C-alpha cells in the first residue's frame, strides 16, 4: 500500500520535467541556506563568545595537566609504586623527582605546581618552594668527586662529546662558524649511544640542554651541567660499569676510569637529600597526594566545590570548620528566593497601578521606575550604604521617631539583610516590566463581566484578573531569580560576610586565590543548579506560560 | 574638493594615531591618591621630556598576579610596567612572570655616586622587585567616639578590647597583619610571632583571638573604606594604609588620630612583566631609570606620606605640594612613628600564604 503511494509520488514532476520531490527538497534546502546565512553572524558570535568559554570552563574544572607536565618522569616512575604499601617510594622515584624538580625550578614552574597541590593538601606549596630553592645542590657531592677524579668533568665539551649525537655536533659547529646572531643554535639532540649506555644521565642531560637553550638562550657547549646530572651519571655507572664500551677515544677512557672509581665514591641517595631538604618528603601523605593527582584529569575541584576531598581512604568530607561551599550554595538559593518574592510583592501593585492609570501619568511613573534602572549599579549600591548604615538615614529616622533606641540601632547592612534590600531594589524593574506588559494586554471587560455577574472585588481579582497575570509573574520571577543567583558586586559591597553569595567565592578564586580550577567547578555547579531550577520551573509553571509582552 | 580634504584629514589622523599608538606605555597601579602621586612625580615630568610617549594607566594592581598569569597563558602581555606590593612581586618572580633585573644597570646611581644596589639596600627583596616606597598598615580612631572616661588607645590591642572600646572596627579581609596582631595581643612577643604562627596550634590561637571580635568587624578590601567608615561614625577604629589616613586627617581635616603601634611596614614598587618585546622593554627601562632616581622618589613624597625607598632620597623629602605641611613627621619611617614597628616577614608569607588564605576565608564565611 505504502509502496504504491511512494511510486505515484515519484512520478509527479514539475513543469520543467524534474521530479517534484527533488525540486521541493531543493527549494527547501535553498531556504534553509538563506536562513542560515542570515543568522550566521549571530551564530558565530554566540559560539565564539558564549559556547566556547563555557566549554573551556567545563574543561578547566577537571584539568590537572600541570602535574604530569611539570613532573613527567616522576609520574611515570610512580606507576610502579603501590600507595597502599605503607612504604615510601623507592630511590628510582626520588631520583626522577629530583630531575623533574630541577628542570621545573629552572623554568619557574614548581611554585605553580606547589600551589596546585596545595589545594589538595596544605603544606605542599611551601614544600615545593623550599625544595625548589635547594634542588640545584642535590648531587653536589658527586660533582665534586667526579671533578676530583678528572678535571675534564668540569668541561662542557666533555659532556657534549659524551651525550650529543654526531649530527647535532656537526650542525652546532656549522652554526658557530657561521656566526649569524639572528639564527638560533640547533636544538640539542642526544645520541643513541648515550641513551643506550647511560639512560638516566642522557635523560636529564637532554633536559638540561633544553633548558639552557630555551630559557637561558645559552649553549650546552658552554655550560657545566647541573649537579643532578652528575648524580645521574653516578647511578648509571653503578648500574652499568661497562658503559665505556659504547664509546671510543678519550671519552671512553674517561668514562672507564670513572666507572672503575664510582664504587669507592662517597654516596648519598636522592631520598636522603629530599628528606634532608624538608622532612615532609618522608611523609607518606605527601606521596599519596602526588600519586592521586598524577593524572591529567581530576575530580578534585568538584569534590572541593562540594566540601569533600580525596584521601587515602577514599572520598571524605572536609573537616567541619572548612565546609563552606554547600552552605554558600544554600544561602545563594534561599536569598535569591527571598529577593524574588520581595520583588514580586513590591512590584505587583506598582505594575497594577501603572497599567490602570491614564497613559500620561503612567508614563511619568514609568520614568520613575526606569530612572534608577538607568543609573549605575555601583552608585545605587553605594547609596544603600549611606541609607542603611548604623549612623545612616534610616536608622536616624527610626531613632528620631522612637522606634529603636540610640544604642539599639539596627544592623541593616554588611549582612544578609543588606543584600536582600539592595538587590530587591536593583532587580525590581526586571519584575515590574514583564508584569506591566502582561497586565497592559488584559482587557478590563473580563473583570467588569465578573462584577456584573455578582463577583466581589476580591473574587473578580483573584479568580479572573490574577490568573491572567501569571505569565508575567513567571517571566519576572525567572528573570529576577536567575539574575540574583549570579550577582556578586552588590553582595560584595553590602553583604559583609553573612550576605555573600557563591559568585563572590568564584570571583575570589579567579582574582585573589588564583584557584581557577575550583572557580570553574563552582561555576559549572552554579550552571547546573540554574538549569535544574529551570527544569523544575518548567514542570511546575510551564515555560510556554512565560510572557514578556 | 570637500571629500578629498576629509579623506586627507582622516588619513592624517590615522597616521598620527598609529604613531602615537607605537609609543604608548601601559602602567598599572592602584588608582586613587597613590596613582595621582605617581602621575605628578613621575609620568607628567617624563611625558614633558618625551612628548611622543603617551602613558596609559590601568588600575588593576590588586589583581595584577591573576591578570599577568592570564596574559601569560594567552601569550599576549599588554602591560609594560606594574606597581605591586613586595609579596606579589616575589610571587610573580617565582613564577617567572616578572623580569629579573640588575639594579646597578637598570637604576640610576645616587647623586654622590653610591650604586643603586647599595642605595636601595635590603629593600630589593626579590630579583624582580624595583622598590619605590615604604608604607605601613596601621590603625586610626576617632577620639570623639570613644566612650566617656575611656583612655585613648595606645596599643593595637585596643582593636581586640571590645569592653573598653565597644563598637565596630574595620580590618582588612585577609590574614596578613590580622593574624600577627591577634597573636601579639594574645601575649606572643613580636619576635616570636612567625614561629608561633607556623604551628597548627599557633594558627588556632590567632583565630581564637580573632573569634572574640568577629561579630564586631567590618572587613574591608579597598583601603579607602576604613577612612570613610570612620568618618561616617560606623566604626570606632580601623586599619588602613598610613597614606590614606594622612589624606583623611591632613587633606580632609577629619577628626582622626593615628595609632602608631605595631604598624606593619611593607614595600611597594614596580615589576617589569617577563617577555616584553625589545622596543617596549627599552622604553620601560628608560622610564624606570628616570622614575627611580633620588630626586624623583623624593618628589613623590610631596603628594603622599609614603617614605621613598632609597636612602639618598630621605633628606630631600620636603613639604606637601599643595598644603605646605612638612611631610617628614607623617612618614612611616619618622622615628617617633617607627618606635613600635612590626616587621612583616615576606618570605614566611610567600610560603604560607596559600594555606592561611584558604583557612582565613573559610573562617570568615562560617
JSON list of N, CA and C in Angstrom, two decimals, chain A residues 60 108 111-112 115 118 122-123 125-126 129-130 133 320-324 327-328 331 385 389-391 414 492 497 500 505 508 510-512 514 516, chain B residues 62-63 65-66 69-70 72-73 91 93-97 100 168 173 218-219 221 225 232-234 347 350-352 354-355 357 361-362 364-366:
[
{"chain": "A", "resi": 60, "resn": "UNK", "atom": "N", "xyz": [38.33, 23.26, 32.15]},
{"chain": "A", "resi": 60, "resn": "UNK", "atom": "CA", "xyz": [39.28, 23.69, 33.15]},
{"chain": "A", "resi": 60, "resn": "UNK", "atom": "C", "xyz": [38.97, 23.11, 34.53]},
{"chain": "A", "resi": 108, "resn": "UNK", "atom": "N", "xyz": [60.79, 27.85, 36.51]},
{"chain": "A", "resi": 108, "resn": "UNK", "atom": "CA", "xyz": [59.90, 28.53, 37.46]},
{"chain": "A", "resi": 108, "resn": "UNK", "atom": "C", "xyz": [58.49, 28.00, 37.40]},
{"chain": "A", "resi": 111, "resn": "UNK", "atom": "N", "xyz": [56.60, 26.50, 41.66]},
{"chain": "A", "resi": 111, "resn": "UNK", "atom": "CA", "xyz": [55.74, 27.19, 42.62]},
{"chain": "A", "resi": 111, "resn": "UNK", "atom": "C", "xyz": [54.28, 27.06, 42.21]},
{"chain": "A", "resi": 112, "resn": "UNK", "atom": "N", "xyz": [54.06, 27.10, 40.91]},
{"chain": "A", "resi": 112, "resn": "UNK", "atom": "CA", "xyz": [52.69, 26.96, 40.44]},
{"chain": "A", "resi": 112, "resn": "UNK", "atom": "C", "xyz": [52.16, 25.55, 40.72]},
{"chain": "A", "resi": 115, "resn": "UNK", "atom": "N", "xyz": [51.34, 25.37, 44.35]},
{"chain": "A", "resi": 115, "resn": "UNK", "atom": "CA", "xyz": [50.04, 25.99, 44.64]},
{"chain": "A", "resi": 115, "resn": "UNK", "atom": "C", "xyz": [48.92, 25.05, 44.23]},
{"chain": "A", "resi": 118, "resn": "UNK", "atom": "N", "xyz": [48.64, 22.32, 46.68]},
{"chain": "A", "resi": 118, "resn": "UNK", "atom": "CA", "xyz": [48.24, 22.84, 47.98]},
{"chain": "A", "resi": 118, "resn": "UNK", "atom": "C", "xyz": [46.71, 22.83, 48.15]},
{"chain": "A", "resi": 122, "resn": "UNK", "atom": "N", "xyz": [47.33, 20.86, 52.47]},
{"chain": "A", "resi": 122, "resn": "UNK", "atom": "CA", "xyz": [48.03, 22.06, 52.94]},
{"chain": "A", "resi": 122, "resn": "UNK", "atom": "C", "xyz": [49.49, 21.71, 53.19]},
{"chain": "A", "resi": 123, "resn": "UNK", "atom": "N", "xyz": [50.36, 22.67, 52.89]},
{"chain": "A", "resi": 123, "resn": "UNK", "atom": "CA", "xyz": [51.77, 22.47, 53.11]},
{"chain": "A", "resi": 123, "resn": "UNK", "atom": "C", "xyz": [52.54, 22.12, 51.84]},
{"chain": "A", "resi": 125, "resn": "UNK", "atom": "N", "xyz": [52.51, 23.70, 49.03]},
{"chain": "A", "resi": 125, "resn": "UNK", "atom": "CA", "xyz": [53.05, 24.91, 48.42]},
{"chain": "A", "resi": 125, "resn": "UNK", "atom": "C", "xyz": [54.41, 25.24, 49.00]},
{"chain": "A", "resi": 126, "resn": "UNK", "atom": "N", "xyz": [54.49, 25.27, 50.32]},
{"chain": "A", "resi": 126, "resn": "UNK", "atom": "CA", "xyz": [55.77, 25.62, 50.93]},
{"chain": "A", "resi": 126, "resn": "UNK", "atom": "C", "xyz": [56.79, 24.51, 50.71]},
{"chain": "A", "resi": 129, "resn": "UNK", "atom": "N", "xyz": [58.20, 25.09, 47.27]},
{"chain": "A", "resi": 129, "resn": "UNK", "atom": "CA", "xyz": [59.01, 26.30, 47.27]},
{"chain": "A", "resi": 129, "resn": "UNK", "atom": "C", "xyz": [60.37, 26.06, 47.91]},
{"chain": "A", "resi": 130, "resn": "UNK", "atom": "N", "xyz": [60.34, 25.46, 49.11]},
{"chain": "A", "resi": 130, "resn": "UNK", "atom": "CA", "xyz": [61.58, 25.23, 49.85]},
{"chain": "A", "resi": 130, "resn": "UNK", "atom": "C", "xyz": [62.50, 24.30, 49.08]},
{"chain": "A", "resi": 133, "resn": "UNK", "atom": "N", "xyz": [64.17, 25.77, 46.06]},
{"chain": "A", "resi": 133, "resn": "UNK", "atom": "CA", "xyz": [65.32, 26.64, 46.33]},
{"chain": "A", "resi": 133, "resn": "UNK", "atom": "C", "xyz": [66.59, 25.82, 46.50]},
{"chain": "A", "resi": 320, "resn": "UNK", "atom": "N", "xyz": [34.80, 19.95, 59.53]},
{"chain": "A", "resi": 320, "resn": "UNK", "atom": "CA", "xyz": [33.62, 20.78, 59.63]},
{"chain": "A", "resi": 320, "resn": "UNK", "atom": "C", "xyz": [33.91, 22.28, 59.53]},
{"chain": "A", "resi": 321, "resn": "UNK", "atom": "N", "xyz": [35.04, 22.70, 60.12]},
{"chain": "A", "resi": 321, "resn": "UNK", "atom": "CA", "xyz": [35.31, 24.14, 60.12]},
{"chain": "A", "resi": 321, "resn": "UNK", "atom": "C", "xyz": [35.78, 24.64, 58.77]},
{"chain": "A", "resi": 322, "resn": "UNK", "atom": "N", "xyz": [35.91, 23.75, 57.80]},
{"chain": "A", "resi": 322, "resn": "UNK", "atom": "CA", "xyz": [36.30, 24.22, 56.46]},
{"chain": "A", "resi": 322, "resn": "UNK", "atom": "C", "xyz": [35.20, 24.03, 55.43]},
{"chain": "A", "resi": 323, "resn": "UNK", "atom": "N", "xyz": [34.04, 23.54, 55.87]},
{"chain": "A", "resi": 323, "resn": "UNK", "atom": "CA", "xyz": [32.95, 23.35, 54.91]},
{"chain": "A", "resi": 323, "resn": "UNK", "atom": "C", "xyz": [32.24, 24.66, 54.67]},
{"chain": "A", "resi": 324, "resn": "UNK", "atom": "N", "xyz": [32.38, 25.20, 53.47]},
{"chain": "A", "resi": 324, "resn": "UNK", "atom": "CA", "xyz": [31.70, 26.47, 53.22]},
{"chain": "A", "resi": 324, "resn": "UNK", "atom": "C", "xyz": [30.87, 26.46, 51.95]},
{"chain": "A", "resi": 327, "resn": "UNK", "atom": "N", "xyz": [27.13, 25.40, 52.14]},
{"chain": "A", "resi": 327, "resn": "UNK", "atom": "CA", "xyz": [26.47, 26.48, 52.88]},
{"chain": "A", "resi": 327, "resn": "UNK", "atom": "C", "xyz": [26.19, 27.67, 51.97]},
{"chain": "A", "resi": 328, "resn": "UNK", "atom": "N", "xyz": [27.22, 28.03, 51.17]},
{"chain": "A", "resi": 328, "resn": "UNK", "atom": "CA", "xyz": [27.06, 29.19, 50.29]},
{"chain": "A", "resi": 328, "resn": "UNK", "atom": "C", "xyz": [26.06, 28.93, 49.16]},
{"chain": "A", "resi": 331, "resn": "UNK", "atom": "N", "xyz": [22.72, 29.24, 50.78]},
{"chain": "A", "resi": 331, "resn": "UNK", "atom": "CA", "xyz": [22.42, 30.64, 51.09]},
{"chain": "A", "resi": 331, "resn": "UNK", "atom": "C", "xyz": [22.06, 31.41, 49.82]},
{"chain": "A", "resi": 385, "resn": "UNK", "atom": "N", "xyz": [24.42, 51.99, 50.96]},
{"chain": "A", "resi": 385, "resn": "UNK", "atom": "CA", "xyz": [25.35, 52.00, 52.09]},
{"chain": "A", "resi": 385, "resn": "UNK", "atom": "C", "xyz": [25.09, 53.22, 52.96]},
{"chain": "A", "resi": 389, "resn": "UNK", "atom": "N", "xyz": [23.41, 52.27, 56.82]},
{"chain": "A", "resi": 389, "resn": "UNK", "atom": "CA", "xyz": [24.38, 52.03, 57.88]},
{"chain": "A", "resi": 389, "resn": "UNK", "atom": "C", "xyz": [23.83, 52.48, 59.24]},
{"chain": "A", "resi": 390, "resn": "UNK", "atom": "N", "xyz": [24.55, 52.07, 60.28]},
{"chain": "A", "resi": 390, "resn": "UNK", "atom": "CA", "xyz": [24.01, 52.28, 61.63]},
{"chain": "A", "resi": 390, "resn": "UNK", "atom": "C", "xyz": [23.84, 53.76, 61.95]},
{"chain": "A", "resi": 391, "resn": "UNK", "atom": "N", "xyz": [24.71, 54.60, 61.41]},
{"chain": "A", "resi": 391, "resn": "UNK", "atom": "CA", "xyz": [24.54, 56.04, 61.61]},
{"chain": "A", "resi": 391, "resn": "UNK", "atom": "C", "xyz": [23.84, 56.64, 60.40]},
{"chain": "A", "resi": 414, "resn": "UNK", "atom": "N", "xyz": [25.96, 45.16, 55.66]},
{"chain": "A", "resi": 414, "resn": "UNK", "atom": "CA", "xyz": [27.07, 44.25, 55.93]},
{"chain": "A", "resi": 414, "resn": "UNK", "atom": "C", "xyz": [26.56, 42.93, 56.50]},
{"chain": "A", "resi": 492, "resn": "UNK", "atom": "N", "xyz": [28.96, 41.70, 47.47]},
{"chain": "A", "resi": 492, "resn": "UNK", "atom": "CA", "xyz": [30.33, 42.01, 47.90]},
{"chain": "A", "resi": 492, "resn": "UNK", "atom": "C", "xyz": [30.36, 43.32, 48.67]},
{"chain": "A", "resi": 497, "resn": "UNK", "atom": "N", "xyz": [30.01, 39.41, 55.69]},
{"chain": "A", "resi": 497, "resn": "UNK", "atom": "CA", "xyz": [30.40, 38.02, 55.48]},
{"chain": "A", "resi": 497, "resn": "UNK", "atom": "C", "xyz": [29.19, 37.11, 55.47]},
{"chain": "A", "resi": 500, "resn": "UNK", "atom": "N", "xyz": [27.15, 37.18, 51.60]},
{"chain": "A", "resi": 500, "resn": "UNK", "atom": "CA", "xyz": [27.79, 36.99, 50.31]},
{"chain": "A", "resi": 500, "resn": "UNK", "atom": "C", "xyz": [27.26, 35.74, 49.63]},
{"chain": "A", "resi": 505, "resn": "UNK", "atom": "N", "xyz": [32.59, 33.88, 45.91]},
{"chain": "A", "resi": 505, "resn": "UNK", "atom": "CA", "xyz": [33.71, 32.95, 46.06]},
{"chain": "A", "resi": 505, "resn": "UNK", "atom": "C", "xyz": [34.33, 32.67, 44.69]},
{"chain": "A", "resi": 508, "resn": "UNK", "atom": "N", "xyz": [36.44, 35.50, 43.97]},
{"chain": "A", "resi": 508, "resn": "UNK", "atom": "CA", "xyz": [37.63, 35.45, 44.83]},
{"chain": "A", "resi": 508, "resn": "UNK", "atom": "C", "xyz": [38.66, 34.46, 44.28]},
{"chain": "A", "resi": 510, "resn": "UNK", "atom": "N", "xyz": [38.98, 33.49, 41.23]},
{"chain": "A", "resi": 510, "resn": "UNK", "atom": "CA", "xyz": [39.52, 33.94, 39.94]},
{"chain": "A", "resi": 510, "resn": "UNK", "atom": "C", "xyz": [40.58, 35.00, 40.16]},
{"chain": "A", "resi": 511, "resn": "UNK", "atom": "N", "xyz": [40.30, 35.97, 41.03]},
{"chain": "A", "resi": 511, "resn": "UNK", "atom": "CA", "xyz": [41.21, 37.11, 41.06]},
{"chain": "A", "resi": 511, "resn": "UNK", "atom": "C", "xyz": [42.14, 37.14, 42.26]},
{"chain": "A", "resi": 512, "resn": "UNK", "atom": "N", "xyz": [41.81, 36.46, 43.36]},
{"chain": "A", "resi": 512, "resn": "UNK", "atom": "CA", "xyz": [42.71, 36.54, 44.51]},
{"chain": "A", "resi": 512, "resn": "UNK", "atom": "C", "xyz": [43.49, 35.25, 44.76]},
{"chain": "A", "resi": 514, "resn": "UNK", "atom": "N", "xyz": [43.58, 32.65, 42.89]},
{"chain": "A", "resi": 514, "resn": "UNK", "atom": "CA", "xyz": [44.06, 32.12, 41.61]},
{"chain": "A", "resi": 514, "resn": "UNK", "atom": "C", "xyz": [43.79, 30.63, 41.45]},
{"chain": "A", "resi": 516, "resn": "UNK", "atom": "N", "xyz": [41.81, 28.75, 39.70]},
{"chain": "A", "resi": 516, "resn": "UNK", "atom": "CA", "xyz": [40.86, 28.83, 38.58]},
{"chain": "A", "resi": 516, "resn": "UNK", "atom": "C", "xyz": [40.08, 27.55, 38.40]},
{"chain": "B", "resi": 62, "resn": "UNK", "atom": "N", "xyz": [45.56, 45.43, 42.25]},
{"chain": "B", "resi": 62, "resn": "UNK", "atom": "CA", "xyz": [45.17, 44.41, 43.24]},
{"chain": "B", "resi": 62, "resn": "UNK", "atom": "C", "xyz": [44.85, 43.07, 42.59]},
{"chain": "B", "resi": 63, "resn": "UNK", "atom": "N", "xyz": [44.72, 43.04, 41.29]},
{"chain": "B", "resi": 63, "resn": "UNK", "atom": "CA", "xyz": [44.53, 41.76, 40.61]},
{"chain": "B", "resi": 63, "resn": "UNK", "atom": "C", "xyz": [45.70, 41.46, 39.67]},
{"chain": "B", "resi": 65, "resn": "UNK", "atom": "N", "xyz": [48.49, 39.81, 39.85]},
{"chain": "B", "resi": 65, "resn": "UNK", "atom": "CA", "xyz": [49.03, 38.45, 39.69]},
{"chain": "B", "resi": 65, "resn": "UNK", "atom": "C", "xyz": [48.10, 37.63, 38.80]},
{"chain": "B", "resi": 66, "resn": "UNK", "atom": "N", "xyz": [46.79, 37.71, 39.08]},
{"chain": "B", "resi": 66, "resn": "UNK", "atom": "CA", "xyz": [45.84, 36.94, 38.28]},
{"chain": "B", "resi": 66, "resn": "UNK", "atom": "C", "xyz": [45.88, 37.37, 36.82]},
{"chain": "B", "resi": 69, "resn": "UNK", "atom": "N", "xyz": [49.06, 36.35, 35.00]},
{"chain": "B", "resi": 69, "resn": "UNK", "atom": "CA", "xyz": [49.00, 34.92, 34.71]},
{"chain": "B", "resi": 69, "resn": "UNK", "atom": "C", "xyz": [48.15, 34.65, 33.48]},
{"chain": "B", "resi": 70, "resn": "UNK", "atom": "N", "xyz": [46.99, 35.30, 33.45]},
{"chain": "B", "resi": 70, "resn": "UNK", "atom": "CA", "xyz": [46.08, 35.10, 32.32]},
{"chain": "B", "resi": 70, "resn": "UNK", "atom": "C", "xyz": [46.73, 35.58, 31.03]},
{"chain": "B", "resi": 72, "resn": "UNK", "atom": "N", "xyz": [49.87, 35.80, 30.41]},
{"chain": "B", "resi": 72, "resn": "UNK", "atom": "CA", "xyz": [50.95, 34.89, 30.08]},
{"chain": "B", "resi": 72, "resn": "UNK", "atom": "C", "xyz": [50.40, 33.63, 29.40]},
{"chain": "B", "resi": 73, "resn": "UNK", "atom": "N", "xyz": [49.30, 33.12, 29.93]},
{"chain": "B", "resi": 73, "resn": "UNK", "atom": "CA", "xyz": [48.68, 31.93, 29.32]},
{"chain": "B", "resi": 73, "resn": "UNK", "atom": "C", "xyz": [48.21, 32.23, 27.91]},
{"chain": "B", "resi": 91, "resn": "UNK", "atom": "N", "xyz": [55.97, 36.58, 44.34]},
{"chain": "B", "resi": 91, "resn": "UNK", "atom": "CA", "xyz": [55.19, 35.52, 43.70]},
{"chain": "B", "resi": 91, "resn": "UNK", "atom": "C", "xyz": [55.39, 35.55, 42.19]},
{"chain": "B", "resi": 93, "resn": "UNK", "atom": "N", "xyz": [57.82, 36.79, 40.55]},
{"chain": "B", "resi": 93, "resn": "UNK", "atom": "CA", "xyz": [59.20, 36.44, 40.21]},
{"chain": "B", "resi": 93, "resn": "UNK", "atom": "C", "xyz": [59.37, 34.92, 40.27]},
{"chain": "B", "resi": 94, "resn": "UNK", "atom": "N", "xyz": [58.82, 34.31, 41.32]},
{"chain": "B", "resi": 94, "resn": "UNK", "atom": "CA", "xyz": [58.91, 32.86, 41.48]},
{"chain": "B", "resi": 94, "resn": "UNK", "atom": "C", "xyz": [58.26, 32.13, 40.32]},
{"chain": "B", "resi": 95, "resn": "UNK", "atom": "N", "xyz": [57.21, 32.71, 39.79]},
{"chain": "B", "resi": 95, "resn": "UNK", "atom": "CA", "xyz": [56.50, 32.04, 38.70]},
{"chain": "B", "resi": 95, "resn": "UNK", "atom": "C", "xyz": [57.04, 32.42, 37.33]},
{"chain": "B", "resi": 96, "resn": "UNK", "atom": "N", "xyz": [58.08, 33.25, 37.32]},
{"chain": "B", "resi": 96, "resn": "UNK", "atom": "CA", "xyz": [58.68, 33.63, 36.04]},
{"chain": "B", "resi": 96, "resn": "UNK", "atom": "C", "xyz": [57.83, 34.62, 35.26]},
{"chain": "B", "resi": 97, "resn": "UNK", "atom": "N", "xyz": [56.92, 35.31, 35.93]},
{"chain": "B", "resi": 97, "resn": "UNK", "atom": "CA", "xyz": [56.07, 36.27, 35.22]},
{"chain": "B", "resi": 97, "resn": "UNK", "atom": "C", "xyz": [56.65, 37.67, 35.26]},
{"chain": "B", "resi": 100, "resn": "UNK", "atom": "N", "xyz": [63.70, 39.41, 35.82]},
{"chain": "B", "resi": 100, "resn": "UNK", "atom": "CA", "xyz": [64.79, 39.67, 36.76]},
{"chain": "B", "resi": 100, "resn": "UNK", "atom": "C", "xyz": [65.66, 40.77, 36.19]},
{"chain": "B", "resi": 168, "resn": "UNK", "atom": "N", "xyz": [31.93, 48.90, 66.35]},
{"chain": "B", "resi": 168, "resn": "UNK", "atom": "CA", "xyz": [32.54, 48.15, 65.26]},
{"chain": "B", "resi": 168, "resn": "UNK", "atom": "C", "xyz": [33.95, 48.64, 64.98]},
{"chain": "B", "resi": 173, "resn": "UNK", "atom": "N", "xyz": [40.33, 42.32, 54.81]},
{"chain": "B", "resi": 173, "resn": "UNK", "atom": "CA", "xyz": [39.77, 40.99, 54.58]},
{"chain": "B", "resi": 173, "resn": "UNK", "atom": "C", "xyz": [40.84, 40.04, 54.07]},
{"chain": "B", "resi": 218, "resn": "UNK", "atom": "N", "xyz": [33.92, 44.98, 60.56]},
{"chain": "B", "resi": 218, "resn": "UNK", "atom": "CA", "xyz": [33.52, 45.19, 59.17]},
{"chain": "B", "resi": 218, "resn": "UNK", "atom": "C", "xyz": [34.79, 45.00, 58.35]},
{"chain": "B", "resi": 219, "resn": "UNK", "atom": "N", "xyz": [34.78, 44.02, 57.46]},
{"chain": "B", "resi": 219, "resn": "UNK", "atom": "CA", "xyz": [36.01, 43.69, 56.72]},
{"chain": "B", "resi": 219, "resn": "UNK", "atom": "C", "xyz": [36.11, 44.54, 55.47]},
{"chain": "B", "resi": 221, "resn": "UNK", "atom": "N", "xyz": [38.12, 45.56, 51.77]},
{"chain": "B", "resi": 221, "resn": "UNK", "atom": "CA", "xyz": [39.08, 45.08, 50.77]},
{"chain": "B", "resi": 221, "resn": "UNK", "atom": "C", "xyz": [39.65, 46.22, 49.96]},
{"chain": "B", "resi": 225, "resn": "UNK", "atom": "N", "xyz": [38.01, 52.33, 52.23]},
{"chain": "B", "resi": 225, "resn": "UNK", "atom": "CA", "xyz": [36.81, 52.08, 53.03]},
{"chain": "B", "resi": 225, "resn": "UNK", "atom": "C", "xyz": [36.94, 52.49, 54.49]},
{"chain": "B", "resi": 232, "resn": "UNK", "atom": "N", "xyz": [32.07, 58.33, 58.80]},
{"chain": "B", "resi": 232, "resn": "UNK", "atom": "CA", "xyz": [30.62, 58.18, 58.98]},
{"chain": "B", "resi": 232, "resn": "UNK", "atom": "C", "xyz": [30.24, 57.83, 60.41]},
{"chain": "B", "resi": 233, "resn": "UNK", "atom": "N", "xyz": [31.23, 57.50, 61.22]},
{"chain": "B", "resi": 233, "resn": "UNK", "atom": "CA", "xyz": [30.93, 57.07, 62.58]},
{"chain": "B", "resi": 233, "resn": "UNK", "atom": "C", "xyz": [30.44, 55.64, 62.65]},
{"chain": "B", "resi": 234, "resn": "UNK", "atom": "N", "xyz": [30.65, 54.88, 61.56]},
{"chain": "B", "resi": 234, "resn": "UNK", "atom": "CA", "xyz": [30.23, 53.48, 61.56]},
{"chain": "B", "resi": 234, "resn": "UNK", "atom": "C", "xyz": [31.12, 52.62, 62.44]},
{"chain": "B", "resi": 347, "resn": "UNK", "atom": "N", "xyz": [59.08, 36.46, 53.28]},
{"chain": "B", "resi": 347, "resn": "UNK", "atom": "CA", "xyz": [59.47, 35.09, 52.96]},
{"chain": "B", "resi": 347, "resn": "UNK", "atom": "C", "xyz": [58.48, 34.12, 53.58]},
{"chain": "B", "resi": 350, "resn": "UNK", "atom": "N", "xyz": [55.24, 34.20, 51.80]},
{"chain": "B", "resi": 350, "resn": "UNK", "atom": "CA", "xyz": [55.32, 33.57, 50.48]},
{"chain": "B", "resi": 350, "resn": "UNK", "atom": "C", "xyz": [55.08, 32.08, 50.63]},
{"chain": "B", "resi": 351, "resn": "UNK", "atom": "N", "xyz": [55.63, 31.48, 51.68]},
{"chain": "B", "resi": 351, "resn": "UNK", "atom": "CA", "xyz": [55.48, 30.04, 51.89]},
{"chain": "B", "resi": 351, "resn": "UNK", "atom": "C", "xyz": [54.10, 29.66, 52.41]},
{"chain": "B", "resi": 352, "resn": "UNK", "atom": "N", "xyz": [53.53, 30.48, 53.29]},
{"chain": "B", "resi": 352, "resn": "UNK", "atom": "CA", "xyz": [52.31, 30.04, 54.00]},
{"chain": "B", "resi": 352, "resn": "UNK", "atom": "C", "xyz": [51.03, 30.68, 53.49]},
{"chain": "B", "resi": 354, "resn": "UNK", "atom": "N", "xyz": [49.17, 30.52, 50.75]},
{"chain": "B", "resi": 354, "resn": "UNK", "atom": "CA", "xyz": [48.12, 29.67, 50.19]},
{"chain": "B", "resi": 354, "resn": "UNK", "atom": "C", "xyz": [47.30, 29.01, 51.30]},
{"chain": "B", "resi": 355, "resn": "UNK", "atom": "N", "xyz": [48.03, 28.43, 52.26]},
{"chain": "B", "resi": 355, "resn": "UNK", "atom": "CA", "xyz": [47.36, 27.72, 53.36]},
{"chain": "B", "resi": 355, "resn": "UNK", "atom": "C", "xyz": [46.48, 28.66, 54.17]},
{"chain": "B", "resi": 357, "resn": "UNK", "atom": "N", "xyz": [45.41, 31.74, 53.63]},
{"chain": "B", "resi": 357, "resn": "UNK", "atom": "CA", "xyz": [44.33, 32.40, 52.90]},
{"chain": "B", "resi": 357, "resn": "UNK", "atom": "C", "xyz": [43.09, 31.51, 52.89]},
{"chain": "B", "resi": 361, "resn": "UNK", "atom": "N", "xyz": [39.68, 32.47, 54.81]},
{"chain": "B", "resi": 361, "resn": "UNK", "atom": "CA", "xyz": [38.45, 32.70, 54.06]},
{"chain": "B", "resi": 361, "resn": "UNK", "atom": "C", "xyz": [37.32, 31.80, 54.55]},
{"chain": "B", "resi": 362, "resn": "UNK", "atom": "N", "xyz": [37.63, 30.54, 54.87]},
{"chain": "B", "resi": 362, "resn": "UNK", "atom": "CA", "xyz": [36.54, 29.70, 55.35]},
{"chain": "B", "resi": 362, "resn": "UNK", "atom": "C", "xyz": [36.14, 30.11, 56.77]},
{"chain": "B", "resi": 364, "resn": "UNK", "atom": "N", "xyz": [36.09, 33.15, 57.80]},
{"chain": "B", "resi": 364, "resn": "UNK", "atom": "CA", "xyz": [35.25, 34.34, 57.60]},
{"chain": "B", "resi": 364, "resn": "UNK", "atom": "C", "xyz": [33.80, 33.98, 57.28]},
{"chain": "B", "resi": 365, "resn": "UNK", "atom": "N", "xyz": [33.65, 33.00, 56.37]},
{"chain": "B", "resi": 365, "resn": "UNK", "atom": "CA", "xyz": [32.31, 32.68, 55.88]},
{"chain": "B", "resi": 365, "resn": "UNK", "atom": "C", "xyz": [31.48, 31.98, 56.95]},
{"chain": "B", "resi": 366, "resn": "UNK", "atom": "N", "xyz": [32.17, 31.23, 57.82]},
{"chain": "B", "resi": 366, "resn": "UNK", "atom": "CA", "xyz": [31.40, 30.43, 58.78]},
{"chain": "B", "resi": 366, "resn": "UNK", "atom": "C", "xyz": [30.79, 31.26, 59.89]}
]
